[in-house]
Short mmCIF file of C-alpha atoms in Angstrom, two decimals:
data_model
loop_
_atom_site.label_atom_id
_atom_site.label_comp_id
_atom_site.label_asym_id
_atom_site.label_seq_id
_atom_site.Cartn_x
_atom_site.Cartn_y
_atom_site.Cartn_z
CA MET A 1 -29.04 36.10 -24.23
CA LYS A 2 -28.14 32.58 -23.08
CA ARG A 3 -27.37 31.61 -26.67
CA GLY A 4 -25.02 34.58 -26.95
CA ILE A 5 -23.16 33.59 -23.79
CA TYR A 6 -22.90 30.02 -25.01
CA ILE A 7 -21.45 31.14 -28.35
CA LEU A 8 -18.97 33.40 -26.52
CA LEU A 9 -17.79 30.57 -24.26
CA VAL A 10 -17.41 28.21 -27.21
CA SER A 11 -15.44 30.86 -29.07
CA ILE A 12 -13.12 31.43 -26.08
CA LEU A 13 -12.59 27.70 -25.75
CA PHE A 14 -11.84 27.39 -29.46
CA ILE A 15 -9.38 30.25 -29.36
CA SER A 16 -7.78 28.80 -26.22
CA CYS A 17 -7.36 25.38 -27.84
CA SER A 18 -6.03 27.02 -30.98
CA ASP A 19 -3.48 29.01 -28.97
CA PHE A 20 -2.41 25.89 -27.12
CA GLN A 21 -1.88 23.91 -30.32
CA LYS A 22 -0.02 26.79 -31.87
CA THR A 23 2.28 27.13 -28.86
CA LEU A 24 2.74 23.37 -28.61
CA LYS A 25 3.99 23.21 -32.21
CA SER A 26 6.17 26.31 -32.00
CA ASP A 27 9.87 26.58 -31.18
CA ASP A 28 9.31 29.42 -28.71
CA THR A 29 10.41 27.95 -25.37
CA ALA A 30 9.60 31.15 -23.50
CA ALA A 31 6.02 31.08 -24.77
CA LYS A 32 5.73 27.43 -23.85
CA TYR A 33 7.02 28.13 -20.37
CA GLU A 34 4.58 30.99 -19.87
CA MET A 35 1.58 29.02 -21.13
CA ALA A 36 2.59 25.89 -19.22
CA THR A 37 2.74 27.94 -16.01
CA ASP A 38 -0.67 29.50 -16.67
CA LEU A 39 -2.20 26.11 -17.41
CA TYR A 40 -0.56 24.62 -14.31
CA GLU A 41 -2.02 27.33 -12.09
CA ALA A 42 -5.42 26.70 -13.72
CA GLU A 43 -4.96 22.97 -12.91
CA LYS A 44 -5.02 22.00 -16.56
CA TRP A 45 -2.57 19.23 -15.80
CA ASN A 46 -2.55 17.41 -19.12
CA LYS A 47 -1.93 20.45 -21.30
CA SER A 48 0.62 21.88 -18.90
CA TYR A 49 2.45 18.55 -18.80
CA ARG A 50 2.65 18.34 -22.59
CA LEU A 51 4.31 21.74 -22.78
CA LEU A 52 6.60 21.13 -19.81
CA ASP A 53 7.67 17.80 -21.23
CA GLN A 54 8.88 19.59 -24.36
CA ILE A 55 10.94 22.25 -22.58
CA LEU A 56 12.22 20.36 -19.52
CA GLN A 57 15.60 19.50 -21.01
CA GLN A 58 16.04 22.92 -22.62
CA PHE A 59 15.89 24.68 -19.24
CA ARG A 60 18.44 22.47 -17.49
CA GLY A 61 20.84 24.65 -15.53
CA LYS A 62 18.72 27.76 -15.93
CA PRO A 63 16.93 29.65 -13.13
CA GLN A 64 13.51 28.32 -14.22
CA ALA A 65 14.66 24.68 -14.11
CA GLU A 66 13.69 24.11 -10.46
CA LYS A 67 10.15 25.36 -10.99
CA ILE A 68 9.70 23.46 -14.24
CA THR A 69 11.00 20.21 -12.76
CA PHE A 70 8.58 20.44 -9.84
CA MET A 71 5.59 21.37 -12.02
CA HIS A 72 6.41 18.55 -14.44
CA ALA A 73 6.42 16.01 -11.60
CA MET A 74 3.25 17.47 -10.09
CA CYS A 75 1.38 17.24 -13.38
CA SER A 76 2.28 13.54 -13.61
CA TYR A 77 1.09 13.05 -10.05
CA GLN A 78 -2.21 14.83 -10.65
CA LEU A 79 -2.75 12.77 -13.79
CA GLY A 80 -2.32 9.56 -11.78
CA ASP A 81 0.95 8.51 -13.40
CA TYR A 82 2.58 7.69 -10.09
CA TYR A 83 5.56 5.72 -11.40
CA ILE A 84 6.64 8.71 -13.48
CA SER A 85 5.80 11.31 -10.83
CA SER A 86 7.72 9.47 -8.10
CA PHE A 87 10.73 9.18 -10.40
CA HIS A 88 10.68 12.91 -11.11
CA PHE A 89 9.98 13.95 -7.51
CA ASP A 90 12.88 11.77 -6.36
CA LYS A 91 15.08 13.41 -8.98
CA PHE A 92 13.89 16.84 -7.84
CA THR A 93 14.92 16.21 -4.23
CA ASP A 94 18.31 14.93 -5.38
CA VAL A 95 19.01 17.97 -7.54
CA TYR A 96 17.35 20.61 -5.33
CA PRO A 97 17.71 19.35 -1.72
CA GLN A 98 17.56 22.91 -0.35
CA SER A 99 14.46 23.89 -2.29
CA GLU A 100 11.42 25.10 -0.35
CA LYS A 101 9.55 22.42 -2.31
CA ALA A 102 11.93 19.60 -1.34
CA GLU A 103 9.86 18.33 1.57
CA GLU A 104 6.63 18.33 -0.43
CA ALA A 105 8.37 16.61 -3.33
CA ALA A 106 9.82 13.94 -1.04
CA PHE A 107 6.40 13.24 0.45
CA LEU A 108 4.62 13.09 -2.91
CA ALA A 109 7.31 10.79 -4.25
CA ALA A 110 6.73 8.41 -1.34
CA LYS A 111 2.96 8.77 -1.68
CA GLY A 112 3.24 7.85 -5.34
CA TYR A 113 4.80 4.54 -4.29
CA TYR A 114 1.86 4.08 -1.91
CA TYR A 115 -0.60 4.45 -4.78
CA ASN A 116 1.31 1.84 -6.77
CA SER A 117 0.88 -0.74 -4.02
CA PRO A 118 -1.43 -3.53 -5.29
CA VAL A 119 -4.26 -5.29 -3.45
CA TYR A 120 -3.07 -7.65 -0.70
CA SER A 121 -3.78 -10.79 -2.74
CA LYS A 122 -1.07 -9.90 -5.27
CA GLU A 123 2.73 -9.81 -5.06
CA GLN A 124 3.69 -7.15 -2.50
CA LYS A 125 7.04 -5.94 -3.83
CA GLU A 126 5.66 -2.44 -4.43
CA THR A 127 4.09 -2.40 -0.95
CA VAL A 128 7.44 -3.11 0.71
CA GLU A 129 9.07 -0.45 -1.46
CA ALA A 130 6.38 2.08 -0.53
CA ILE A 131 6.88 1.43 3.18
CA GLU A 132 10.62 1.92 2.79
CA LYS A 133 10.13 5.20 0.90
CA LEU A 134 7.66 6.55 3.46
CA GLN A 135 9.93 5.53 6.33
CA LEU A 136 12.86 7.30 4.69
CA PHE A 137 10.70 10.40 4.39
CA LEU A 138 9.70 10.20 8.08
CA ASN A 139 13.33 9.77 9.10
CA ARG A 140 14.38 12.75 7.01
CA TYR A 141 11.50 15.01 8.04
CA PRO A 142 10.45 13.93 11.57
CA ASN A 143 8.61 17.21 12.16
CA SER A 144 6.97 17.39 8.75
CA GLU A 145 3.49 18.80 8.24
CA TYR A 146 2.84 15.52 6.40
CA LEU A 147 3.83 13.42 9.43
CA SER A 148 0.31 12.27 10.36
CA GLU A 149 -0.65 11.37 6.81
CA ALA A 150 2.61 9.53 6.20
CA ASN A 151 2.15 7.46 9.35
CA THR A 152 -1.41 6.62 8.29
CA LEU A 153 -0.17 5.44 4.90
CA VAL A 154 2.51 3.27 6.52
CA LYS A 155 -0.11 1.65 8.75
CA GLU A 156 -2.32 0.89 5.76
CA LEU A 157 0.59 -0.68 3.91
CA ASP A 158 1.70 -2.66 6.97
CA PHE A 159 -1.80 -4.07 7.32
CA LYS A 160 -1.73 -5.11 3.66
CA LEU A 161 1.39 -7.19 4.35
CA GLU A 162 -0.23 -8.63 7.47
CA LYS A 163 -3.37 -9.53 5.53
CA LYS A 164 -1.29 -11.18 2.82
CA ALA A 165 0.62 -13.34 5.32
CA PHE A 166 -2.55 -14.15 7.26
CA GLU A 167 -4.46 -15.25 4.16
CA ILE A 168 -1.60 -17.48 3.03
CA ALA A 169 -1.60 -19.25 6.39
CA LYS A 170 -5.39 -19.51 6.35
CA GLN A 171 -5.33 -20.92 2.81
CA TYR A 172 -3.10 -23.75 3.99
CA ASN A 173 -5.79 -24.51 6.58
CA THR A 174 -8.52 -24.43 3.93
CA ILE A 175 -6.77 -26.90 1.63
CA GLY A 176 -5.89 -29.25 4.48
CA GLU A 177 -2.16 -28.49 4.69
CA TYR A 178 -2.38 -28.25 8.47
CA LYS A 179 1.32 -28.51 9.32
CA ALA A 180 2.12 -25.73 6.86
CA SER A 181 -0.75 -23.67 8.27
CA ILE A 182 0.51 -23.99 11.85
CA LYS A 183 4.03 -23.05 10.81
CA SER A 184 2.76 -20.09 8.78
CA PHE A 185 0.62 -18.78 11.63
CA ASN A 186 3.53 -19.12 14.07
CA ASN A 187 5.71 -17.10 11.67
CA PHE A 188 2.91 -14.59 11.18
CA LEU A 189 2.56 -14.02 14.93
CA LEU A 190 6.31 -13.56 15.30
CA GLU A 191 6.57 -11.16 12.38
CA PHE A 192 3.47 -9.11 13.26
CA PRO A 193 3.17 -9.20 17.08
CA GLY A 194 0.88 -6.15 17.20
CA THR A 195 -1.45 -7.20 14.40
CA SER A 196 -5.20 -6.69 14.70
CA LEU A 197 -5.56 -10.20 13.24
CA ARG A 198 -3.80 -11.80 16.19
CA GLY A 199 -6.97 -13.29 17.73
CA ASP A 200 -8.03 -14.78 14.40
CA ALA A 201 -4.54 -16.20 13.91
CA PHE A 202 -4.68 -17.88 17.34
CA TYR A 203 -7.96 -19.54 16.42
CA TYR A 204 -6.96 -20.75 12.97
CA ARG A 205 -3.66 -22.03 14.31
CA PHE A 206 -5.61 -24.03 16.89
CA ASN A 207 -8.07 -25.15 14.20
CA SER A 208 -5.21 -26.46 12.08
CA ALA A 209 -3.64 -28.23 15.05
CA TYR A 210 -7.04 -29.75 15.92
CA ASN A 211 -7.53 -31.16 12.43
CA LEU A 212 -3.94 -32.37 12.26
CA ALA A 213 -4.42 -34.24 15.53
CA ILE A 214 -7.87 -35.69 14.85
CA LEU A 215 -6.85 -36.92 11.39
CA SER A 216 -3.42 -38.10 12.50
CA VAL A 217 -1.99 -41.59 12.18
CA GLU A 218 -2.08 -43.49 15.46
CA HIS A 219 1.60 -43.36 16.41
CA LEU A 220 1.67 -39.54 16.11
CA LYS A 221 -1.78 -38.82 17.45
CA GLU A 222 -1.15 -38.51 21.19
CA GLU A 223 1.60 -35.93 20.77
CA ARG A 224 -0.45 -33.94 18.27
CA LEU A 225 -3.49 -33.98 20.54
CA LYS A 226 -1.40 -32.47 23.32
CA ASP A 227 0.00 -29.84 20.94
CA ALA A 228 -3.51 -28.91 19.81
CA ILE A 229 -4.68 -28.58 23.41
CA ASN A 230 -1.74 -26.26 24.11
CA TYR A 231 -2.83 -24.07 21.20
CA TYR A 232 -6.37 -24.10 22.59
CA ASN A 233 -5.06 -22.97 25.99
CA ALA A 234 -3.10 -20.17 24.31
CA LEU A 235 -6.27 -19.02 22.54
CA LYS A 236 -8.31 -19.08 25.76
CA LYS A 237 -5.64 -17.28 27.75
CA GLY A 238 -5.07 -14.58 25.16
CA TYR A 239 -8.69 -14.20 24.08
CA PRO A 240 -11.07 -15.55 26.74
CA ASN A 241 -14.04 -13.80 25.13
CA SER A 242 -13.18 -14.62 21.55
CA THR A 243 -15.98 -14.95 19.01
CA TYR A 244 -14.52 -18.40 18.40
CA SER A 245 -14.89 -19.46 22.06
CA GLU A 246 -17.93 -21.69 21.67
CA ILE A 247 -16.65 -23.71 18.74
CA ALA A 248 -13.14 -23.80 20.23
CA ASP A 249 -14.54 -25.24 23.47
CA MET A 250 -16.36 -27.96 21.54
CA MET A 251 -13.18 -28.81 19.61
CA ASN A 252 -11.18 -28.95 22.82
CA ALA A 253 -13.74 -31.37 24.29
CA ASP A 254 -13.17 -33.64 21.27
CA LEU A 255 -9.42 -33.44 21.82
CA GLN A 256 -9.72 -34.29 25.52
CA LYS A 257 -11.95 -37.24 24.68
CA GLU A 258 -9.47 -38.57 22.16
CA LEU A 259 -6.56 -38.03 24.55
CA ASN A 260 -8.37 -39.95 27.28
CA THR A 261 -8.36 -43.05 25.09
CA PHE A 262 -4.57 -43.04 25.27
CA THR A 263 -4.67 -42.68 29.06
CA THR A 264 -7.07 -45.65 29.29
CA LYS A 265 -4.83 -47.77 27.10
CA SER A 266 -1.81 -47.09 29.27
#
């Protein structure tokens, strides 16, 4: 019995594949449209896309064009080809702005840009572009059913930019470029005032100022010691219970000791 069912299923699959290949190679656009729609509804994205890709241009200006254009973009999206899907969804919203699918298309276009955003350690051009696209969507559809998800995606992308800027500033600290590190952290704090990395930035800025002062040449040392102590005070005021408090206190004691030598000399 089980063998019979298996043979039947294999036969159906073979016939189905045979029908698909036959339709794919034919010149019957109506048959391709019908099969592409059936495959789309069955979530057979790859096969549906192949048929839709063949007939997309042939249906331009016809009543079915709107549906085909949307399905074609959706197949690309479901297949993970986000560059192509975003291009086609954007085109769909331009051509069919009054469509009942326009809002969904606009969101999926923006979400496609989100998926193309690389890890924070790489160039963030696509991340900036994704934020812009999502913000445009939010401005256009402020009451959208996708509002919450879109805002979540923007926050994720914003954090990626924050992380990128933070790690660059921290890397300057790691390689001993303390002046560049301090400047980068100051810029970071100005650009991302609400960042969750603010406390860490305060510490590493102080750490850079500490090292710059301790390792400084004599004629610049007193001023740099005072600057470092100011950064320490900013850290303590903003984050009195920071996880860095103990080591920061020890570093500040070193700074005060060094600064006292200048007071004694005078």
